[in-house]
Tab-separated table of C-alpha atoms in Angstrom:
chain	number	residue	atom	x	y	z
A	533	UNK	CA	-6.269	25.878	-63.124
A	534	UNK	CA	-7.888	27.265	-59.973
A	535	UNK	CA	-11.515	26.519	-59.254
A	536	UNK	CA	-13.689	29.299	-57.882
A	537	UNK	CA	-17.235	28.920	-56.644
A	538	UNK	CA	-19.344	32.025	-56.186
A	539	UNK	CA	-22.840	32.259	-54.678
A	540	UNK	CA	-23.726	28.744	-55.760
A	541	UNK	CA	-27.301	27.652	-55.102
A	542	UNK	CA	-28.823	24.321	-56.029
A	543	UNK	CA	-32.418	23.245	-55.490
A	544	UNK	CA	-34.204	19.946	-56.061
A	545	UNK	CA	-37.972	20.423	-56.458
A	546	UNK	CA	-37.934	23.704	-54.512
A	547	UNK	CA	-35.886	22.086	-51.732
A	548	UNK	CA	-32.733	24.172	-51.345
A	549	UNK	CA	-29.720	21.875	-50.912
A	550	UNK	CA	-26.893	24.360	-51.441
A	551	UNK	CA	-27.365	28.021	-50.653
A	552	UNK	CA	-24.945	30.802	-51.531
A	553	UNK	CA	-21.779	28.684	-51.429
A	554	UNK	CA	-18.431	30.406	-51.973
A	555	UNK	CA	-15.117	28.555	-52.153
A	556	UNK	CA	-11.689	28.735	-53.787
A	557	UNK	CA	-9.599	25.705	-54.696
A	558	UNK	CA	-6.102	26.519	-55.871
A	559	UNK	CA	-4.420	24.264	-58.402
A	560	UNK	CA	-2.521	21.579	-56.463
A	561	UNK	CA	-4.330	22.185	-53.174
A	562	UNK	CA	-5.892	19.464	-51.030
A	563	UNK	CA	-9.288	20.180	-49.481
A	564	UNK	CA	-11.570	18.007	-47.399
A	565	UNK	CA	-15.257	18.823	-47.612
A	566	UNK	CA	-17.071	17.910	-44.403
A	567	UNK	CA	-20.455	18.509	-42.880
A	568	UNK	CA	-23.495	16.662	-41.538
A	569	UNK	CA	-25.378	14.174	-43.687
A	570	UNK	CA	-27.694	15.827	-46.175
A	571	UNK	CA	-25.866	19.167	-46.146
A	572	UNK	CA	-25.109	18.925	-49.867
A	573	UNK	CA	-21.508	17.668	-50.039
A	574	UNK	CA	-22.209	15.262	-52.883
A	575	UNK	CA	-24.416	17.837	-54.630
A	576	UNK	CA	-21.562	20.343	-54.475
A	577	UNK	CA	-19.042	17.998	-56.051
A	578	UNK	CA	-21.569	16.948	-58.699
A	579	UNK	CA	-22.006	20.637	-59.557
A	580	UNK	CA	-18.216	21.005	-59.851
A	581	UNK	CA	-18.022	17.895	-62.060
A	582	UNK	CA	-20.731	19.336	-64.305
A	583	UNK	CA	-23.234	16.591	-63.535
A	584	UNK	CA	-25.716	19.039	-61.963
A	585	UNK	CA	-26.486	22.483	-63.294
A	586	UNK	CA	-26.546	25.095	-60.511
A	587	UNK	CA	-29.734	27.155	-60.175
A	588	UNK	CA	-27.677	30.278	-59.594
A	589	UNK	CA	-24.089	31.288	-59.015
A	590	UNK	CA	-21.059	30.215	-60.974
A	591	UNK	CA	-18.108	27.861	-60.956
A	592	UNK	CA	-15.156	29.268	-62.835
A	593	UNK	CA	-12.249	27.165	-64.034
A	594	UNK	CA	-14.268	23.929	-64.228
A	595	UNK	CA	-14.693	24.089	-67.990
A	596	UNK	CA	-10.923	24.003	-68.528
A	597	UNK	CA	-10.239	21.380	-65.875
A	598	UNK	CA	-9.892	17.683	-66.592
A	599	UNK	CA	-11.583	15.817	-63.749
A	600	UNK	CA	-11.294	12.336	-62.345
A	601	UNK	CA	-13.608	11.090	-59.638
A	602	UNK	CA	-14.293	8.468	-57.025
A	603	UNK	CA	-18.052	8.337	-56.742
A	604	UNK	CA	-20.016	7.372	-53.660
A	605	UNK	CA	-20.902	4.136	-55.452
A	606	UNK	CA	-17.867	2.688	-57.221
A	607	UNK	CA	-19.320	2.845	-60.732
A	608	UNK	CA	-16.973	0.191	-62.067
A	609	UNK	CA	-17.771	-2.037	-65.040
A	610	UNK	CA	-18.669	-5.304	-63.301
A	611	UNK	CA	-17.827	-7.564	-66.245
A	612	UNK	CA	-14.281	-6.210	-66.612
A	613	UNK	CA	-11.260	-7.056	-64.470
A	614	UNK	CA	-9.492	-4.570	-62.207
A	615	UNK	CA	-6.740	-3.759	-64.728
A	616	UNK	CA	-9.222	-3.132	-67.520
A	617	UNK	CA	-11.422	-0.938	-65.338
A	618	UNK	CA	-8.448	1.276	-64.567
A	619	UNK	CA	-7.174	1.163	-68.152
A	620	UNK	CA	-10.564	2.240	-69.471
A	621	UNK	CA	-10.142	5.699	-67.909
A	622	UNK	CA	-6.442	6.010	-68.758
A	623	UNK	CA	-4.664	7.365	-71.773
A	624	UNK	CA	-3.703	4.759	-74.365
A	625	UNK	CA	-0.033	4.847	-73.406
A	626	UNK	CA	-0.639	3.566	-69.858
A	627	UNK	CA	0.373	-0.082	-69.928
A	628	UNK	CA	-1.186	-2.998	-68.070
A	629	UNK	CA	2.160	-3.560	-66.311
A	630	UNK	CA	2.077	-0.011	-64.971
A	631	UNK	CA	-1.441	-0.535	-63.653
A	632	UNK	CA	-0.403	-3.860	-62.088
A	633	UNK	CA	2.377	-2.085	-60.169
A	634	UNK	CA	-0.141	0.436	-58.849
A	635	UNK	CA	-2.567	-2.329	-57.919
A	636	UNK	CA	0.288	-3.950	-55.951
A	637	UNK	CA	0.760	-0.714	-54.039
A	638	UNK	CA	-2.944	-0.738	-53.185
A	639	UNK	CA	-2.713	-4.296	-51.857
A	640	UNK	CA	-4.537	-5.814	-54.826
A	641	UNK	CA	-1.703	-7.937	-56.234
A	642	UNK	CA	-3.713	-11.143	-56.513
A	643	UNK	CA	-6.871	-9.525	-57.789
A	644	UNK	CA	-5.631	-7.577	-60.819
A	645	UNK	CA	-7.044	-10.028	-63.364
A	646	UNK	CA	-10.236	-10.880	-61.462
A	647	UNK	CA	-13.642	-9.667	-62.611
A	648	UNK	CA	-14.588	-6.688	-60.489
A	649	UNK	CA	-17.985	-8.206	-59.671
A	650	UNK	CA	-16.176	-10.933	-57.711
A	651	UNK	CA	-14.200	-8.500	-55.531
A	652	UNK	CA	-15.164	-7.405	-52.002
A	653	UNK	CA	-16.493	-3.898	-51.273
A	654	UNK	CA	-13.132	-2.661	-49.989
A	655	UNK	CA	-11.287	-4.024	-53.023
A	656	UNK	CA	-13.731	-2.389	-55.427
A	657	UNK	CA	-13.245	0.875	-53.541
A	658	UNK	CA	-9.486	0.690	-54.029
A	659	UNK	CA	-9.866	-0.082	-57.738
A	660	UNK	CA	-12.149	2.928	-58.015
A	661	UNK	CA	-9.586	5.132	-56.208
A	662	UNK	CA	-6.799	3.869	-58.441
A	663	UNK	CA	-8.850	4.564	-61.573
A	664	UNK	CA	-9.232	8.189	-60.488
A	665	UNK	CA	-5.547	8.516	-59.611
A	666	UNK	CA	-4.296	7.041	-62.876
A	667	UNK	CA	-6.675	8.894	-65.200
A	668	UNK	CA	-5.274	11.958	-66.919
A	669	UNK	CA	-6.600	14.853	-64.814
A	670	UNK	CA	-5.961	18.213	-63.181
A	671	UNK	CA	-8.429	17.727	-60.361
A	672	UNK	CA	-9.452	14.585	-58.523
A	673	UNK	CA	-12.715	14.569	-56.616
A	674	UNK	CA	-13.360	11.779	-54.115
A	675	UNK	CA	-16.689	11.194	-52.432
A	676	UNK	CA	-16.136	9.277	-49.188
A	677	UNK	CA	-13.261	7.280	-50.691
A	678	UNK	CA	-12.313	5.426	-47.505
A	679	UNK	CA	-15.754	3.909	-46.942
A	680	UNK	CA	-15.321	0.203	-46.212
A	681	UNK	CA	-11.562	0.329	-45.575
A	682	UNK	CA	-10.055	-0.628	-42.206
A	683	UNK	CA	-7.632	1.768	-40.476
A	684	UNK	CA	-4.410	0.102	-41.662
A	685	UNK	CA	-5.611	-0.051	-45.254
A	686	UNK	CA	-6.906	3.496	-45.048
A	687	UNK	CA	-3.452	4.773	-43.989
A	688	UNK	CA	-1.838	2.834	-46.846
A	689	UNK	CA	-4.320	4.281	-49.362
A	690	UNK	CA	-3.995	7.831	-47.987
A	691	UNK	CA	-0.222	7.750	-48.307
A	692	UNK	CA	-0.593	6.429	-51.873
A	693	UNK	CA	-3.082	9.187	-52.731
A	694	UNK	CA	-0.760	11.864	-51.305
A	695	UNK	CA	2.042	10.525	-53.419
A	696	UNK	CA	0.085	10.058	-56.658
A	697	UNK	CA	-2.048	13.205	-56.545
A	698	UNK	CA	0.876	15.603	-56.120
A	699	UNK	CA	0.373	18.748	-58.183
A	700	UNK	CA	-3.300	17.981	-58.777
A	701	UNK	CA	-6.216	19.632	-57.031
A	702	UNK	CA	-7.716	17.116	-54.636
A	703	UNK	CA	-11.202	17.450	-53.141
A	704	UNK	CA	-12.176	14.755	-50.670
A	705	UNK	CA	-15.610	14.438	-49.104
A	706	UNK	CA	-15.302	12.865	-45.667
A	707	UNK	CA	-17.018	12.717	-42.296
A	708	UNK	CA	-13.775	11.969	-40.481
A	709	UNK	CA	-11.606	14.996	-39.677
A	710	UNK	CA	-8.644	12.699	-39.037
A	711	UNK	CA	-8.622	11.995	-42.798
A	712	UNK	CA	-8.089	15.725	-43.402
A	713	UNK	CA	-5.210	15.689	-40.954
A	714	UNK	CA	-3.570	12.698	-42.653
A	715	UNK	CA	-4.022	14.273	-46.072
A	716	UNK	CA	-2.677	17.565	-44.762
A	717	UNK	CA	-5.782	19.183	-46.231
A	718	UNK	CA	-7.671	22.407	-45.787
A	719	UNK	CA	-11.208	21.938	-44.532
A	720	UNK	CA	-14.386	23.235	-46.070
A	721	UNK	CA	-17.331	22.688	-43.765
A	722	UNK	CA	-20.838	22.803	-45.160
A	723	UNK	CA	-23.836	23.349	-42.923
A	724	UNK	CA	-27.299	22.109	-43.715
A	725	UNK	CA	-29.446	24.859	-45.167
A	726	UNK	CA	-32.420	25.593	-42.921
A	727	UNK	CA	-35.585	26.020	-44.919
A	728	UNK	CA	-37.418	29.094	-43.601
A	729	UNK	CA	-40.856	28.310	-42.189
A	730	UNK	CA	-43.693	29.649	-44.222
A	731	UNK	CA	-46.101	31.474	-41.899
A	732	UNK	CA	-49.632	31.764	-43.172
B	754	UNK	CA	-38.496	-25.967	-49.939
B	755	UNK	CA	-37.894	-26.208	-53.689
B	756	UNK	CA	-37.620	-29.658	-55.184
B	757	UNK	CA	-34.371	-30.102	-57.049
B	758	UNK	CA	-34.458	-31.225	-60.672
B	759	UNK	CA	-31.834	-33.885	-61.217
B	760	UNK	CA	-30.528	-34.093	-64.755
B	761	UNK	CA	-30.580	-37.614	-66.157
B	762	UNK	CA	-27.748	-39.260	-68.121
B	763	UNK	CA	-27.769	-38.624	-71.940
B	764	UNK	CA	-28.780	-42.216	-72.676
B	765	UNK	CA	-32.126	-41.568	-70.975
B	766	UNK	CA	-32.746	-38.628	-73.302
B	767	UNK	CA	-32.155	-40.872	-76.320
B	768	UNK	CA	-34.509	-43.444	-74.860
B	769	UNK	CA	-37.156	-40.718	-74.452
B	770	UNK	CA	-36.797	-39.892	-78.167
B	771	UNK	CA	-37.079	-43.580	-79.077
B	772	UNK	CA	-40.191	-43.816	-76.889
B	773	UNK	CA	-41.909	-40.947	-78.737
B	774	UNK	CA	-40.917	-42.330	-82.147
B	775	UNK	CA	-42.511	-45.633	-81.146
B	776	UNK	CA	-45.665	-43.793	-80.078
B	777	UNK	CA	-45.636	-42.028	-83.460
B	778	UNK	CA	-45.317	-45.367	-85.251
B	779	UNK	CA	-48.168	-46.803	-83.163
B	780	UNK	CA	-50.392	-43.810	-83.968
B	781	UNK	CA	-49.737	-44.289	-87.675
B	782	UNK	CA	-51.054	-47.890	-87.367
B	783	UNK	CA	-54.188	-46.646	-85.635
B	784	UNK	CA	-55.072	-43.968	-88.209
B	785	UNK	CA	-57.202	-45.719	-90.849
B	786	UNK	CA	-56.360	-43.429	-93.783
B	787	UNK	CA	-52.628	-43.799	-94.487
B	788	UNK	CA	-52.417	-40.556	-96.516
B	789	UNK	CA	-53.449	-38.551	-93.423
B	790	UNK	CA	-50.684	-39.625	-91.096
B	791	UNK	CA	-47.202	-40.755	-92.174
B	792	UNK	CA	-45.267	-43.251	-90.101
B	793	UNK	CA	-41.611	-42.666	-89.094
B	794	UNK	CA	-40.589	-45.340	-91.594
B	795	UNK	CA	-42.449	-43.596	-94.447
B	796	UNK	CA	-40.911	-40.253	-93.437
B	797	UNK	CA	-37.408	-41.744	-93.362
B	798	UNK	CA	-37.971	-43.254	-96.805
B	799	UNK	CA	-39.259	-39.917	-98.174
B	800	UNK	CA	-36.317	-38.124	-96.598
B	801	UNK	CA	-33.868	-40.545	-98.208
B	802	UNK	CA	-35.484	-39.978	-101.592
B	803	UNK	CA	-35.513	-36.165	-101.286
B	804	UNK	CA	-31.940	-36.048	-100.018
B	805	UNK	CA	-30.601	-37.298	-103.315
B	806	UNK	CA	-32.390	-34.721	-105.437
B	807	UNK	CA	-30.581	-31.487	-106.240
B	808	UNK	CA	-33.903	-29.647	-106.075
B	809	UNK	CA	-34.210	-30.430	-102.360
B	810	UNK	CA	-30.900	-28.729	-101.579
B	811	UNK	CA	-31.623	-25.810	-103.887
B	812	UNK	CA	-35.020	-25.262	-102.263
B	813	UNK	CA	-33.590	-25.519	-98.740
B	814	UNK	CA	-30.699	-23.164	-99.535
B	815	UNK	CA	-32.971	-20.658	-101.246
B	816	UNK	CA	-35.420	-20.488	-98.320
B	817	UNK	CA	-32.575	-20.360	-95.815
B	818	UNK	CA	-30.899	-17.509	-97.653
B	819	UNK	CA	-34.076	-15.429	-98.013
B	820	UNK	CA	-35.380	-15.910	-94.470
B	821	UNK	CA	-32.002	-15.402	-92.788
B	822	UNK	CA	-31.423	-12.282	-94.919
B	823	UNK	CA	-34.693	-10.896	-93.514
B	824	UNK	CA	-33.516	-11.721	-90.010
B	825	UNK	CA	-30.115	-10.034	-90.366
B	826	UNK	CA	-31.631	-6.967	-92.028
B	827	UNK	CA	-34.118	-6.674	-89.157
B	828	UNK	CA	-31.285	-7.086	-86.652
B	829	UNK	CA	-29.294	-4.266	-88.176
B	830	UNK	CA	-32.257	-1.951	-88.753
B	831	UNK	CA	-33.741	-2.662	-85.303
B	832	UNK	CA	-30.473	-1.832	-83.537
B	833	UNK	CA	-29.951	1.366	-85.520
B	834	UNK	CA	-33.525	2.550	-85.043
B	835	UNK	CA	-33.369	1.765	-81.306
B	836	UNK	CA	-30.128	3.753	-80.996
B	837	UNK	CA	-31.647	6.741	-82.807
B	838	UNK	CA	-34.855	6.482	-80.758
B	839	UNK	CA	-32.820	6.468	-77.564
B	840	UNK	CA	-30.848	9.511	-78.642
B	841	UNK	CA	-33.678	11.535	-80.233
B	842	UNK	CA	-37.122	11.591	-78.600
B	843	UNK	CA	-38.725	12.729	-81.834
B	844	UNK	CA	-37.519	9.575	-83.624
B	845	UNK	CA	-38.973	7.443	-80.802
B	846	UNK	CA	-42.321	9.240	-81.013
B	847	UNK	CA	-42.369	8.885	-84.803
B	848	UNK	CA	-41.504	5.203	-84.801
B	849	UNK	CA	-43.613	3.964	-81.902
B	850	UNK	CA	-46.995	3.971	-83.758
B	851	UNK	CA	-45.387	2.248	-86.760
B	852	UNK	CA	-43.784	-0.456	-84.627
B	853	UNK	CA	-47.070	-1.015	-82.765
B	854	UNK	CA	-48.910	-1.214	-86.085
B	855	UNK	CA	-46.469	-3.802	-87.478
B	856	UNK	CA	-46.865	-5.817	-84.256
B	857	UNK	CA	-50.665	-5.650	-84.427
B	858	UNK	CA	-51.166	-6.508	-88.127
B	859	UNK	CA	-51.930	-10.228	-88.569
B	860	UNK	CA	-49.125	-11.938	-90.472
B	861	UNK	CA	-51.571	-13.281	-93.096
B	862	UNK	CA	-52.749	-9.734	-93.991
B	863	UNK	CA	-49.146	-8.639	-94.191
B	864	UNK	CA	-48.293	-11.483	-96.557
B	865	UNK	CA	-51.173	-10.645	-98.918
B	866	UNK	CA	-50.202	-6.957	-98.904
B	867	UNK	CA	-46.597	-7.784	-99.726
B	868	UNK	CA	-47.699	-10.067	-102.573
B	869	UNK	CA	-49.825	-7.206	-103.934
B	870	UNK	CA	-47.076	-4.617	-103.614
B	871	UNK	CA	-43.955	-6.622	-104.462
B	872	UNK	CA	-43.167	-9.854	-106.262
B	873	UNK	CA	-43.296	-13.144	-104.408
B	874	UNK	CA	-39.567	-13.865	-104.779
B	875	UNK	CA	-38.653	-11.419	-101.989
B	876	UNK	CA	-41.761	-12.261	-99.953
B	877	UNK	CA	-40.149	-14.383	-97.233
B	878	UNK	CA	-37.348	-11.838	-96.739
B	879	UNK	CA	-39.810	-8.972	-96.296
B	880	UNK	CA	-42.084	-10.972	-93.992
B	881	UNK	CA	-39.317	-12.303	-91.746
B	882	UNK	CA	-37.855	-8.764	-91.649
B	883	UNK	CA	-41.211	-7.268	-90.619
B	884	UNK	CA	-41.852	-9.866	-87.936
B	885	UNK	CA	-38.378	-9.630	-86.394
B	886	UNK	CA	-37.934	-5.847	-86.567
B	887	UNK	CA	-40.352	-4.914	-83.724
B	888	UNK	CA	-38.872	-7.616	-81.458
B	889	UNK	CA	-35.313	-6.348	-81.946
B	890	UNK	CA	-36.285	-2.677	-81.764
B	891	UNK	CA	-38.363	-2.984	-78.589
B	892	UNK	CA	-35.835	-5.157	-76.733
B	893	UNK	CA	-32.808	-3.025	-77.596
B	894	UNK	CA	-34.645	0.192	-76.756
B	895	UNK	CA	-35.748	-1.292	-73.435
B	896	UNK	CA	-32.127	-2.228	-72.717
B	897	UNK	CA	-30.939	1.282	-73.531
B	898	UNK	CA	-33.684	2.853	-71.406
B	899	UNK	CA	-32.807	0.733	-68.413
B	900	UNK	CA	-29.096	1.514	-68.666
B	901	UNK	CA	-27.641	2.882	-65.436
B	902	UNK	CA	-27.458	6.673	-65.703
B	903	UNK	CA	-24.668	6.694	-63.131
B	904	UNK	CA	-22.342	4.812	-65.450
B	905	UNK	CA	-22.973	7.447	-68.106
B	906	UNK	CA	-22.009	10.110	-65.580
B	907	UNK	CA	-18.795	8.182	-64.931
B	908	UNK	CA	-18.114	8.072	-68.675
B	909	UNK	CA	-18.734	11.818	-68.903
B	910	UNK	CA	-16.387	12.649	-66.016
B	911	UNK	CA	-13.579	10.457	-67.380
B	912	UNK	CA	-14.224	11.696	-70.932
B	913	UNK	CA	-14.503	8.190	-72.364
B	914	UNK	CA	-14.586	8.155	-76.149
B	915	UNK	CA	-17.763	7.084	-77.941
B	916	UNK	CA	-16.060	3.876	-79.098
B	917	UNK	CA	-15.141	2.940	-75.515
B	918	UNK	CA	-18.607	3.849	-74.250
B	919	UNK	CA	-20.255	1.667	-76.866
B	920	UNK	CA	-17.846	-1.228	-76.486
B	921	UNK	CA	-17.387	-1.382	-72.714
B	922	UNK	CA	-20.526	0.205	-71.302
B	923	UNK	CA	-23.419	-0.134	-73.733
B	924	UNK	CA	-22.723	-3.450	-75.447
B	925	UNK	CA	-22.151	-5.517	-72.252
B	926	UNK	CA	-25.261	-3.959	-70.679
B	927	UNK	CA	-27.326	-4.588	-73.814
B	928	UNK	CA	-26.094	-8.121	-74.368
B	929	UNK	CA	-28.850	-9.881	-72.337
B	930	UNK	CA	-31.526	-7.877	-74.179
B	931	UNK	CA	-29.855	-8.595	-77.520
B	932	UNK	CA	-29.663	-12.347	-76.807
B	933	UNK	CA	-33.354	-12.428	-75.818
B	934	UNK	CA	-34.300	-10.420	-78.904
B	935	UNK	CA	-32.309	-12.735	-81.186
B	936	UNK	CA	-33.758	-15.864	-79.612
B	937	UNK	CA	-37.344	-14.576	-79.996
B	938	UNK	CA	-36.661	-13.162	-83.461
B	939	UNK	CA	-35.190	-16.409	-84.771
B	940	UNK	CA	-38.353	-18.291	-83.822
B	941	UNK	CA	-40.550	-15.663	-85.468
B	942	UNK	CA	-38.539	-15.375	-88.674
B	943	UNK	CA	-38.758	-19.052	-89.570
B	944	UNK	CA	-42.424	-19.463	-88.685
B	945	UNK	CA	-43.506	-16.315	-90.515
B	946	UNK	CA	-41.088	-16.782	-93.421
B	947	UNK	CA	-42.301	-20.283	-94.226
B	948	UNK	CA	-45.957	-19.241	-93.755
B	949	UNK	CA	-45.351	-16.481	-96.299
B	950	UNK	CA	-43.870	-18.982	-98.739
B	951	UNK	CA	-46.881	-21.281	-98.343
B	952	UNK	CA	-49.226	-18.434	-99.300
B	953	UNK	CA	-47.044	-16.752	-101.931
B	954	UNK	CA	-45.446	-19.931	-103.355
B	955	UNK	CA	-42.278	-18.399	-104.727
B	956	UNK	CA	-40.088	-20.658	-106.874
B	957	UNK	CA	-37.624	-22.906	-105.004
B	958	UNK	CA	-39.100	-22.417	-101.567
B	959	UNK	CA	-39.830	-24.767	-98.672
B	960	UNK	CA	-43.262	-23.151	-98.256
B	961	UNK	CA	-44.023	-23.793	-101.920
B	962	UNK	CA	-43.048	-27.455	-101.497
B	963	UNK	CA	-45.271	-27.715	-98.423
B	964	UNK	CA	-48.187	-26.354	-100.466
B	965	UNK	CA	-47.525	-28.969	-103.164
B	966	UNK	CA	-47.605	-31.770	-100.565
B	967	UNK	CA	-51.084	-30.560	-99.593
B	968	UNK	CA	-52.286	-30.567	-103.203
B	969	UNK	CA	-50.880	-34.050	-103.885
B	970	UNK	CA	-51.660	-35.484	-100.423
B	971	UNK	CA	-47.981	-36.301	-99.848
B	972	UNK	CA	-48.008	-36.494	-96.039
B	973	UNK	CA	-44.543	-38.104	-95.657
B	974	UNK	CA	-43.014	-35.240	-97.687
B	975	UNK	CA	-44.917	-32.718	-95.565
B	976	UNK	CA	-43.404	-34.304	-92.456
B	977	UNK	CA	-39.940	-34.231	-94.056
B	978	UNK	CA	-40.171	-30.521	-94.899
B	979	UNK	CA	-41.447	-29.783	-91.397
B	980	UNK	CA	-38.484	-31.637	-89.889
B	981	UNK	CA	-36.145	-29.772	-92.253
B	982	UNK	CA	-37.545	-26.398	-91.057
B	983	UNK	CA	-37.133	-27.433	-87.406
B	984	UNK	CA	-33.566	-28.608	-88.017
B	985	UNK	CA	-32.551	-25.476	-89.939
B	986	UNK	CA	-34.100	-23.045	-87.468
B	987	UNK	CA	-32.634	-24.901	-84.452
B	988	UNK	CA	-29.156	-25.080	-86.040
B	989	UNK	CA	-29.354	-21.444	-87.091
B	990	UNK	CA	-30.333	-20.430	-83.553
B	991	UNK	CA	-27.495	-22.509	-82.055
B	992	UNK	CA	-25.014	-20.941	-84.460
B	993	UNK	CA	-26.159	-17.383	-83.740
B	994	UNK	CA	-26.119	-18.026	-79.966
B	995	UNK	CA	-22.639	-19.538	-80.233
B	996	UNK	CA	-21.324	-16.406	-81.935
B	997	UNK	CA	-23.146	-14.140	-79.494
B	998	UNK	CA	-21.540	-15.893	-76.517
B	999	UNK	CA	-18.131	-15.640	-78.217
B	1000	UNK	CA	-18.751	-11.949	-78.784
B	1001	UNK	CA	-19.848	-11.513	-75.164
B	1002	UNK	CA	-16.567	-13.017	-73.945
B	1003	UNK	CA	-14.512	-10.959	-76.357
B	1004	UNK	CA	-16.015	-7.604	-75.476
B	1005	UNK	CA	-15.583	-8.172	-71.745
B	1006	UNK	CA	-11.838	-7.621	-72.126
B	1007	UNK	CA	-10.188	-4.382	-73.094
B	1008	UNK	CA	-7.426	-4.929	-75.607
B	1009	UNK	CA	-4.072	-4.253	-74.024
B	1010	UNK	CA	-1.983	-1.337	-75.209
B	1011	UNK	CA	-1.708	-0.978	-78.956
B	1012	UNK	CA	-4.460	-3.478	-79.790
B	1013	UNK	CA	-7.367	-1.054	-79.930
């Protein structure tokens, strides 16, 4: 299912964060959303995910799309282990062995059964990415997924994402244009909305 | 710099108990009127005597059953009401004055009202229920209110079922509040339940027996019943906490495929 955004505007307490945004995301396409800090990248993806209600404009196709996401914060269950965190978002027929194999591919072989609260920031990030990749979805949205990963690990994760997300719509928020290159992605650049001065 | 508290070997703890029993014995020698203050020896003798009477066990079991029934009913009702209050603002607004009223009413007034409205046989159940309910309700609601909204967003995005949300998100997050509520509630239920029995004197009740010791100036028996209440409430609390910790461990693991 394609996602189409038309004239999307979102305000927080009269502060316009997104203004008249238009974008098309074809099913199976890979898009990197870039732009300066505070330009509304996270707000845009939260609108697509249905977490924020736009003030005006529309997003078509979202209602029929099954989403999976990597949030800016990992949003993992701290008391559960890595396998269980991934399994929680999966269909019932995804086995622990299958998840273990995927954790191996993400370089988390020895940490599969460890409580997530005891893992490092980079490890938690990879568990969070894996959860989104393994969940049943049509569109995966990732908000700065490579935060806290070194270059070698980042390349390993990017190649895994490319492999696993085939056929799914992938939206990745990033500051680094090299990530877009490695993901072979289209680029959507947001600019910060300038509030007009009120002259009295 | 903080001073570290070094734990002493168990034998020292036993010696501390022996020390206080000796002080108790000494105090009993110093009190001129023997019926006012029973010595440890007198209490042990009274305990030995009571232990062999069937009435003692019947009374203990009856009070235990009624007071713990009040506790469990309050636990269930408090959790359900907190869940509804969290979900529906109108329920929260409706219940808040009632919960505050129950908290504010002195337990003695409550006991008299219950005696007037109901019979005294269910008195301790109703009183322990009323005293525990606000504690459970307020703690669970506080836990729900402080739950991380971002985790709920995650659950929404991944379309987690209600069962999974409750089991893996809500219950682990609520566990500390639930443990605190249970610990506080257990203390309240025994104190208020026995106080109710003392005033209402239902048949086969510890409170009723305590009242009789006052009438007949049986101080050793009073001490025995007091020790019995302490032992039951402490054991009950330990048992509940043991099961809660077991439950905590169990819910922190998702059953593997096919077990759910």
